[in-house]
Short mmCIF file of C-alpha atoms in Angstrom, two decimals:
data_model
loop_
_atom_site.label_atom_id
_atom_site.label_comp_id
_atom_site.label_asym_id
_atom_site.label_seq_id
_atom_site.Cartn_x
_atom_site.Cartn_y
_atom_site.Cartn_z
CA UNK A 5 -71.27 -21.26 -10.05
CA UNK A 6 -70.99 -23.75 -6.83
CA UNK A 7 -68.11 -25.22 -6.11
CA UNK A 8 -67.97 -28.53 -6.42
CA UNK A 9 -68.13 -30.79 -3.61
CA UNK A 10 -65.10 -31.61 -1.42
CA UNK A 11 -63.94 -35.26 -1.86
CA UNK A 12 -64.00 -37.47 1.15
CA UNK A 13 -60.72 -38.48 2.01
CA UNK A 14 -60.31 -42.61 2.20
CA UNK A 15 -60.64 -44.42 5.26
CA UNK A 16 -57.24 -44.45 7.47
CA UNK A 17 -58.32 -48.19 8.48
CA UNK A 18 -59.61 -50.99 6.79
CA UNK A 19 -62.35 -53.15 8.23
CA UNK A 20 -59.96 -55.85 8.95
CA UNK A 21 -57.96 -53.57 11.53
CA UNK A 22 -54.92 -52.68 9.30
CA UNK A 23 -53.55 -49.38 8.32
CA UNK A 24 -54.93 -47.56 4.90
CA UNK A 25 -51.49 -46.07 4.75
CA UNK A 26 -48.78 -46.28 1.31
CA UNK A 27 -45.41 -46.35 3.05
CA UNK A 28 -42.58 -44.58 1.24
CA UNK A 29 -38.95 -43.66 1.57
CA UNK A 30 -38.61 -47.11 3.57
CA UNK A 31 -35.11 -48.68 2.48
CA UNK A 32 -36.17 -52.16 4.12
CA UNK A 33 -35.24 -55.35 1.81
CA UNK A 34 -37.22 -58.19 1.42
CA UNK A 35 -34.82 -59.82 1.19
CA UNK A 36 -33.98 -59.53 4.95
CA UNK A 37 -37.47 -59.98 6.47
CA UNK A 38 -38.64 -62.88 4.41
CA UNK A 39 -39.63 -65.06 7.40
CA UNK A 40 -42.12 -62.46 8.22
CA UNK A 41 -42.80 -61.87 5.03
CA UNK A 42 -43.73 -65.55 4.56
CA UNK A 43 -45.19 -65.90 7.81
CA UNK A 44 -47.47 -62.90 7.07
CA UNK A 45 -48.50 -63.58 3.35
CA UNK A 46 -51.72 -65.98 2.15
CA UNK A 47 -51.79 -69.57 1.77
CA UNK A 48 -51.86 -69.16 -2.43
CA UNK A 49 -48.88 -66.83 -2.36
CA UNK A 50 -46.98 -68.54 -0.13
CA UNK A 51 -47.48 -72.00 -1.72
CA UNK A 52 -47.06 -70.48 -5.59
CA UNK A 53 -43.58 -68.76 -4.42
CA UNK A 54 -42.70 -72.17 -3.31
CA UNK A 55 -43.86 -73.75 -6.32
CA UNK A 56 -41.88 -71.35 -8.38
CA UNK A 57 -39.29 -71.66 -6.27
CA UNK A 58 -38.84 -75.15 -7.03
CA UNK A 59 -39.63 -75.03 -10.32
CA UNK A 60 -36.98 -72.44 -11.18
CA UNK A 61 -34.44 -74.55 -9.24
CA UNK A 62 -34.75 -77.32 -11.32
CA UNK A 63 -34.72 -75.71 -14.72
CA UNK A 64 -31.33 -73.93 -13.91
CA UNK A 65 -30.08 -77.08 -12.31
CA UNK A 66 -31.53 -79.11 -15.53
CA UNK A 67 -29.84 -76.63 -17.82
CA UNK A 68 -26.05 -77.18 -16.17
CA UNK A 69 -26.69 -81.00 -16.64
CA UNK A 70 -27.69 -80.53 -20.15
CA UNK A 71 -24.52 -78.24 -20.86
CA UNK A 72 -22.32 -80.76 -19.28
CA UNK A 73 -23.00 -83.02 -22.05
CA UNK A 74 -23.31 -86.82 -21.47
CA UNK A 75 -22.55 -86.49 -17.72
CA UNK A 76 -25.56 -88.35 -16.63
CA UNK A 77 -25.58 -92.34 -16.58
CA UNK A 78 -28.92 -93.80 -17.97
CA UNK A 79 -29.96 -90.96 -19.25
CA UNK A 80 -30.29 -90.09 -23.28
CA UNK A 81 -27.51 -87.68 -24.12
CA UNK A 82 -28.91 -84.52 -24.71
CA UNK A 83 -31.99 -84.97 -23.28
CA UNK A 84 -33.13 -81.94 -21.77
CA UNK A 85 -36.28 -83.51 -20.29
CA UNK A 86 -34.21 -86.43 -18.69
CA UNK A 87 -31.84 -83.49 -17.18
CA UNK A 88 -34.84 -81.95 -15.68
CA UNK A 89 -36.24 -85.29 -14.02
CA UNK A 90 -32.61 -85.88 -13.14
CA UNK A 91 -32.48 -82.45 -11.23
CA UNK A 92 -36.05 -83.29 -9.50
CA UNK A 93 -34.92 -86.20 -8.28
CA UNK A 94 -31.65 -84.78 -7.02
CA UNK A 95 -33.22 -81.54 -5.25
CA UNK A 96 -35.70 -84.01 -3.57
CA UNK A 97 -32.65 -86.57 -2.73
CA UNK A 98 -35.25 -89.42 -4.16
CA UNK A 99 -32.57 -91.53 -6.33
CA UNK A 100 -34.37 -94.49 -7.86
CA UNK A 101 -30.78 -96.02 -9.36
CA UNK A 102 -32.11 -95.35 -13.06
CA UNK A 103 -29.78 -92.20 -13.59
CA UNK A 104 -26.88 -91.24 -11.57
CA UNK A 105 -23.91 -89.09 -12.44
CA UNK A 106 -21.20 -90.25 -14.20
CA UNK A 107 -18.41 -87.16 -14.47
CA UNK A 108 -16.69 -84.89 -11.89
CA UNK A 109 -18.73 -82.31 -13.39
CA UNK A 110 -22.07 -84.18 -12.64
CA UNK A 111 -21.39 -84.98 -9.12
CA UNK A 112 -20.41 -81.07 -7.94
CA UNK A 113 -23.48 -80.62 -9.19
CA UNK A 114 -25.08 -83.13 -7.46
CA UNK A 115 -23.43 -82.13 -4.26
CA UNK A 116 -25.03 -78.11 -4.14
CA UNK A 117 -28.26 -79.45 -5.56
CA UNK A 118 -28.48 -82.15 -2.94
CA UNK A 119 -27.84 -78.99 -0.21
CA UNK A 120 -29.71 -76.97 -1.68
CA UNK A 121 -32.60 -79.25 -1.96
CA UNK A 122 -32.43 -79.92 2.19
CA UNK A 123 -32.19 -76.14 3.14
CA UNK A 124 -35.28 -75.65 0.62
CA UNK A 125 -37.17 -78.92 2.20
CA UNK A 126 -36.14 -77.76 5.77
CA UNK A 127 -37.35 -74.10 5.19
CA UNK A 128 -40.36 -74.82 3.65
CA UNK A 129 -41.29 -77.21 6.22
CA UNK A 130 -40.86 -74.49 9.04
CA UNK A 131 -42.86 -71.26 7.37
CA UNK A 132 -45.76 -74.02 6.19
CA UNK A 133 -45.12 -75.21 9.89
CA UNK A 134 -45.49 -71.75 11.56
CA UNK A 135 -48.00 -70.93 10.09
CA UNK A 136 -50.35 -73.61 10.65
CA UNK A 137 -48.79 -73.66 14.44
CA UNK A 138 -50.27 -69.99 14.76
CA UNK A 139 -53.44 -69.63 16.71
CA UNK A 140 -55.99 -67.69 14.91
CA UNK A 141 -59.70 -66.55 16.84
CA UNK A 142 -63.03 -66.75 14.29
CA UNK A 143 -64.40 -63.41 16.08
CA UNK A 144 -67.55 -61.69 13.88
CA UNK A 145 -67.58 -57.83 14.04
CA UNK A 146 -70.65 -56.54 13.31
CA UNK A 147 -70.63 -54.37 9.80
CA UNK A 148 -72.21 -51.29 11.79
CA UNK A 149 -71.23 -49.94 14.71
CA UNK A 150 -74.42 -47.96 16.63
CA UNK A 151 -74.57 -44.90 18.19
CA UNK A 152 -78.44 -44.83 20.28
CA UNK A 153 -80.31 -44.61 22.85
CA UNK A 154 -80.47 -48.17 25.33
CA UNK A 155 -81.69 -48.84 28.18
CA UNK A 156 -82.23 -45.58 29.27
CA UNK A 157 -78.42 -43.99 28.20
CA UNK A 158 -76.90 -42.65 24.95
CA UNK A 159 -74.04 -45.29 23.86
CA UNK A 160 -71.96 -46.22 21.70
CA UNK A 161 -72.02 -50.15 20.58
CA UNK A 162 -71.27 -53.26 18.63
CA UNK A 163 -71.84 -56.93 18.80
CA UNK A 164 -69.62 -59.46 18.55
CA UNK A 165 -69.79 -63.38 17.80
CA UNK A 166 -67.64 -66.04 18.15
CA UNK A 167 -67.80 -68.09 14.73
CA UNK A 168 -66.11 -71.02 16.19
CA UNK A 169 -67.83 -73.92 18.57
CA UNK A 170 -64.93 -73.23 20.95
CA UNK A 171 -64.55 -71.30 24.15
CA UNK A 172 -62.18 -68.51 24.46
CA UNK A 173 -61.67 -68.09 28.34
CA UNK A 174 -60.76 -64.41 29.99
CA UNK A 175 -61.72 -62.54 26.51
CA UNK A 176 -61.06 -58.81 26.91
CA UNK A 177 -61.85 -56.38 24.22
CA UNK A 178 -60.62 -52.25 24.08
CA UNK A 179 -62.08 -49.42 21.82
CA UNK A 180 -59.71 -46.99 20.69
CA UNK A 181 -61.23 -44.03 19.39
CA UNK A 182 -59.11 -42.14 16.65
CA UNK A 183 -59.64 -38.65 15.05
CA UNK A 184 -57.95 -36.16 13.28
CA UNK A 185 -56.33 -32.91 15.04
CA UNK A 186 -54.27 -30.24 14.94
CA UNK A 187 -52.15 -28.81 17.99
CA UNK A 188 -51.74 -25.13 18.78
CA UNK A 189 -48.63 -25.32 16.98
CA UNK A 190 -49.81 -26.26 13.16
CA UNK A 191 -49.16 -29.67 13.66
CA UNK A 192 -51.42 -32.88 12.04
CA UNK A 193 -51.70 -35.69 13.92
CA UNK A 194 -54.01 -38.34 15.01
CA UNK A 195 -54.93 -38.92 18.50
CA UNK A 196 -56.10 -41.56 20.17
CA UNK A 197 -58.21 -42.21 23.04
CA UNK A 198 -59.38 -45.44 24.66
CA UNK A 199 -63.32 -45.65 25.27
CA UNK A 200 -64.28 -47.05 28.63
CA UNK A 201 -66.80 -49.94 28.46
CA UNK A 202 -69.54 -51.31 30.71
CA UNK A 203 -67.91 -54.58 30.15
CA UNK A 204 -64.34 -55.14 28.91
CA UNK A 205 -63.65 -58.35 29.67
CA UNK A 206 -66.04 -61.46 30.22
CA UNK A 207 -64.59 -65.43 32.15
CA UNK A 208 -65.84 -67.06 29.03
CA UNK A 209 -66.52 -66.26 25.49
CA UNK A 210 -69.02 -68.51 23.63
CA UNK A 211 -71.63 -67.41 21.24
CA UNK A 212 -72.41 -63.62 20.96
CA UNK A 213 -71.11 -60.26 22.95
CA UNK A 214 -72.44 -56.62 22.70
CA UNK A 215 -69.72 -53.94 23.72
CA UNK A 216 -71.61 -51.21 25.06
CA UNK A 217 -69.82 -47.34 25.56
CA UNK A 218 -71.73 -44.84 27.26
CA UNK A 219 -71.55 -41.20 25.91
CA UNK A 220 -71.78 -39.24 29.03
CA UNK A 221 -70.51 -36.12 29.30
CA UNK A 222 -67.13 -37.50 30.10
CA UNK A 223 -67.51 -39.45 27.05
CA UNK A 224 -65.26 -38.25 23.79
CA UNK A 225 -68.23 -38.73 21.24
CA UNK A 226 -70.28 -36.95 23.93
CA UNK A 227 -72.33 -34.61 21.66
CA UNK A 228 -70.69 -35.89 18.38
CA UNK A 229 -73.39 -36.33 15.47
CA UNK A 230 -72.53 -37.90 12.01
CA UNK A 231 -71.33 -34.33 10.95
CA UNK A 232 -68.79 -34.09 13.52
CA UNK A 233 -67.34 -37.54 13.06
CA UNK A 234 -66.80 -37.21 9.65
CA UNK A 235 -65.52 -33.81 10.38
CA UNK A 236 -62.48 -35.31 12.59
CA UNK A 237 -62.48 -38.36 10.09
CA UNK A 238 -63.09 -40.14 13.05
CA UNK A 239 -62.02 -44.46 13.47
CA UNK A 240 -62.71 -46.85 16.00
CA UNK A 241 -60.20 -49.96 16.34
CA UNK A 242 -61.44 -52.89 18.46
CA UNK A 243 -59.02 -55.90 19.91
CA UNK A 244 -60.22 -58.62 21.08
CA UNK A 245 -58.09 -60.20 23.14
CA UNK A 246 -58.29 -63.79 24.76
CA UNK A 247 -57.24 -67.76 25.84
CA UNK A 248 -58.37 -70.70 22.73
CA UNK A 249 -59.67 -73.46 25.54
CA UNK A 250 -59.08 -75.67 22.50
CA UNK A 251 -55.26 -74.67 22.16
CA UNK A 252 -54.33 -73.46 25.50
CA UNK A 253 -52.90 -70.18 23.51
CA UNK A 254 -53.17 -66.61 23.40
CA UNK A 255 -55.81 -65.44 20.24
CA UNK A 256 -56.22 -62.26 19.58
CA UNK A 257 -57.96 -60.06 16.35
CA UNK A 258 -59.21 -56.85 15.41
CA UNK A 259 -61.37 -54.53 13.57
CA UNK A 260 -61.31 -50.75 12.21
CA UNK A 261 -64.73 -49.29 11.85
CA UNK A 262 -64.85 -45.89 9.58
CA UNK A 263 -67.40 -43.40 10.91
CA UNK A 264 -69.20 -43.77 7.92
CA UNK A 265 -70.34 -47.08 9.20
CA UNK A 266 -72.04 -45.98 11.96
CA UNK A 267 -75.53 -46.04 12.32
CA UNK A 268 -77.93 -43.48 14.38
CA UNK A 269 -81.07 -44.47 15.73
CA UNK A 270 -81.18 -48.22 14.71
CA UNK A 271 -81.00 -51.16 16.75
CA UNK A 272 -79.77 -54.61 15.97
CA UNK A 273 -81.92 -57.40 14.88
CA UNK A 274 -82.84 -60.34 17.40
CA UNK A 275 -80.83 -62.98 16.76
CA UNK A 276 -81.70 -65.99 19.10
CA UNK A 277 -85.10 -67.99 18.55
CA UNK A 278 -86.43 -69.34 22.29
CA UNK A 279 -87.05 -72.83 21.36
CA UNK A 280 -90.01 -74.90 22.10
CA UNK A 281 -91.06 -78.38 23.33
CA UNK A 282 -87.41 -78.76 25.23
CA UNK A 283 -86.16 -77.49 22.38
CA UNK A 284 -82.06 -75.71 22.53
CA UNK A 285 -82.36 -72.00 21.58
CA UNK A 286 -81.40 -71.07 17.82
CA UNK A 287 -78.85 -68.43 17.21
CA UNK A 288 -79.08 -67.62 13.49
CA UNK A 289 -76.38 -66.08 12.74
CA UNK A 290 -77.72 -65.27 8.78
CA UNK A 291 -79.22 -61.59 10.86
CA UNK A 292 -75.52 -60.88 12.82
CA UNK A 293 -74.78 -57.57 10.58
CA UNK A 294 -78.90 -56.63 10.01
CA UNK A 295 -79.37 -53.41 11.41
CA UNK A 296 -82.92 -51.21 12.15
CA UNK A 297 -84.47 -48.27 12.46
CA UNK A 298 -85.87 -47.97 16.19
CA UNK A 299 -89.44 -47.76 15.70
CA UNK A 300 -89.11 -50.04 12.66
CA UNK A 301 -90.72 -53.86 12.54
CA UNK A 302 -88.73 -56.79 12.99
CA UNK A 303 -87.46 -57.73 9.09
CA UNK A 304 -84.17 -57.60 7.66
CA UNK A 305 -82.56 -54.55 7.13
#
């Protein structure tokens, strides 16, 4: 009887760049990192936090009204509904004049919930702030990286695209290459090594870019086949690195490609249509990620 067939292990990086990894025995709070955790988390989670946030704040604050009894002028007494608009109108320091307090009790309250309500407002306002402040590049990685021959050498490569109308000035992009190992000593670790390029950097960043490594015999992946690259469960992280002309900032993103993505013996599909009668050139972006086989006719892949 065979035995069965040895599971491939997951991929140590995700397409989008970050680390595949569950972290344990960390003893970090949230509580202590939540402007990064804020600045770091998606618009829908950030906004239904603050939602509940706000929500909450008002139902407690609603609730001490109501158990104070008739503490609030113009409103019915024990009205829980008028307590809650009450506390809304209180947290967001509105005051129309309808209801105000009318006891000790009510105006203590009225006090933290008004201070409350501006370090909420003035919070909010910064991490919704920050993070639309934060310069962001639209850079398309190609879905497979290729490993052929071109223009006469073996290489490594990938295209890139810029899906913004933008220029990105003094772009620079580096290709780690990542695999697993083990020293003379027993121990696991993964080791990096940064791929040389033909071109690493380019003055101005428009439309489309293909990264080109050649694998010489100086090369890392110099005799490598799909076998051996899954073998060292081998990664390649690209950064792209460069100026917004728009924004005058820094922009910078990233990509992890899995060495099961890689393709052998294909070539990318054309992407740019000459145009005719004075016509601009067309760059359909619709064929970015089509790949094909070397000999194959032009058609998707």
């Amino acid at each position: 009887m065979s035995a069965p067939p040895k599971a491939r292990p997951a991929r140590t990086m995700n397409p989008n760049g970050s680390v595949n990894v569950v972290r344990l025995g960390l003893k970090r709070r949230v509580s202590q990192d939540l402007y990064h955790v804020f600045r770091t988390t998606t618009w829908p989670r950030l906004l239904g936090v603050v939602a509940a946030a706000w929500l909450l704040a008002n139902l407690a604050f609603a609730a001490l009204f109501y158990l104070g009894g008739d503490c609030i002028a113009g409103a019915e007494p024990g009205s829980f509904g008028d307590a809650f608009a009450f506390s809304v109108q209180t947290l967001a320091t509105i005051g129309y004049g309808a209801m105000s307090p009318k006891t000790g009790y009510a105006h203590a309250l009225v006090a933290v919930e008004a201070f409350l309500g501006l370090l909420f407002t003035a919070m909010t306002t910064g991490v919704v702030f920050a993070k639309f402040a934060t310069p962001t590049a639209r850079i398309m990685f190609a879905r497979h990286p290729l490993i052929t021959d071109f223009d006469g050498e073996r290489v490594f490569m990938f295209r890139i695209a810029n899906e913004r109308s933008n220029n990105v000035v003094e772009a620079s992009v580096t290709v780690s290459f990542i695999k697993d190992q083990v020293t003379k000593d027993g121990t696991f670790l993964r080791r990096f090594t940064e791929l040389p390029l033909k071109r690493s950097a380019t003055p101005l960043f428009v439309l489309g870019w293909t990264v080109f490594h050649v694998i010489d015999e100086a090369s890392p992946l110099y005799g490598l086949g799909e076998a051996e690259l899954a073998a060292l469960n081998a990664t390649f992280l690209v950064v792209f690195t460069g100026t917004d002309d728009s924004l005058a900032a820094t922009v910078h993103a990233r990509h992890g490609y899995d060495w099961s993505d890689v393709r052998f013996e294909h070539r990318y599909a054309d992407l740019i249509t000459q145009g005719e009668g004075g016509r601009p050139r067309v760059m359909d972006f619709a064929r970015f990620h089509d790949t094909l086989p070397k000999r194959a006719p032009e058609e998707g892949s």
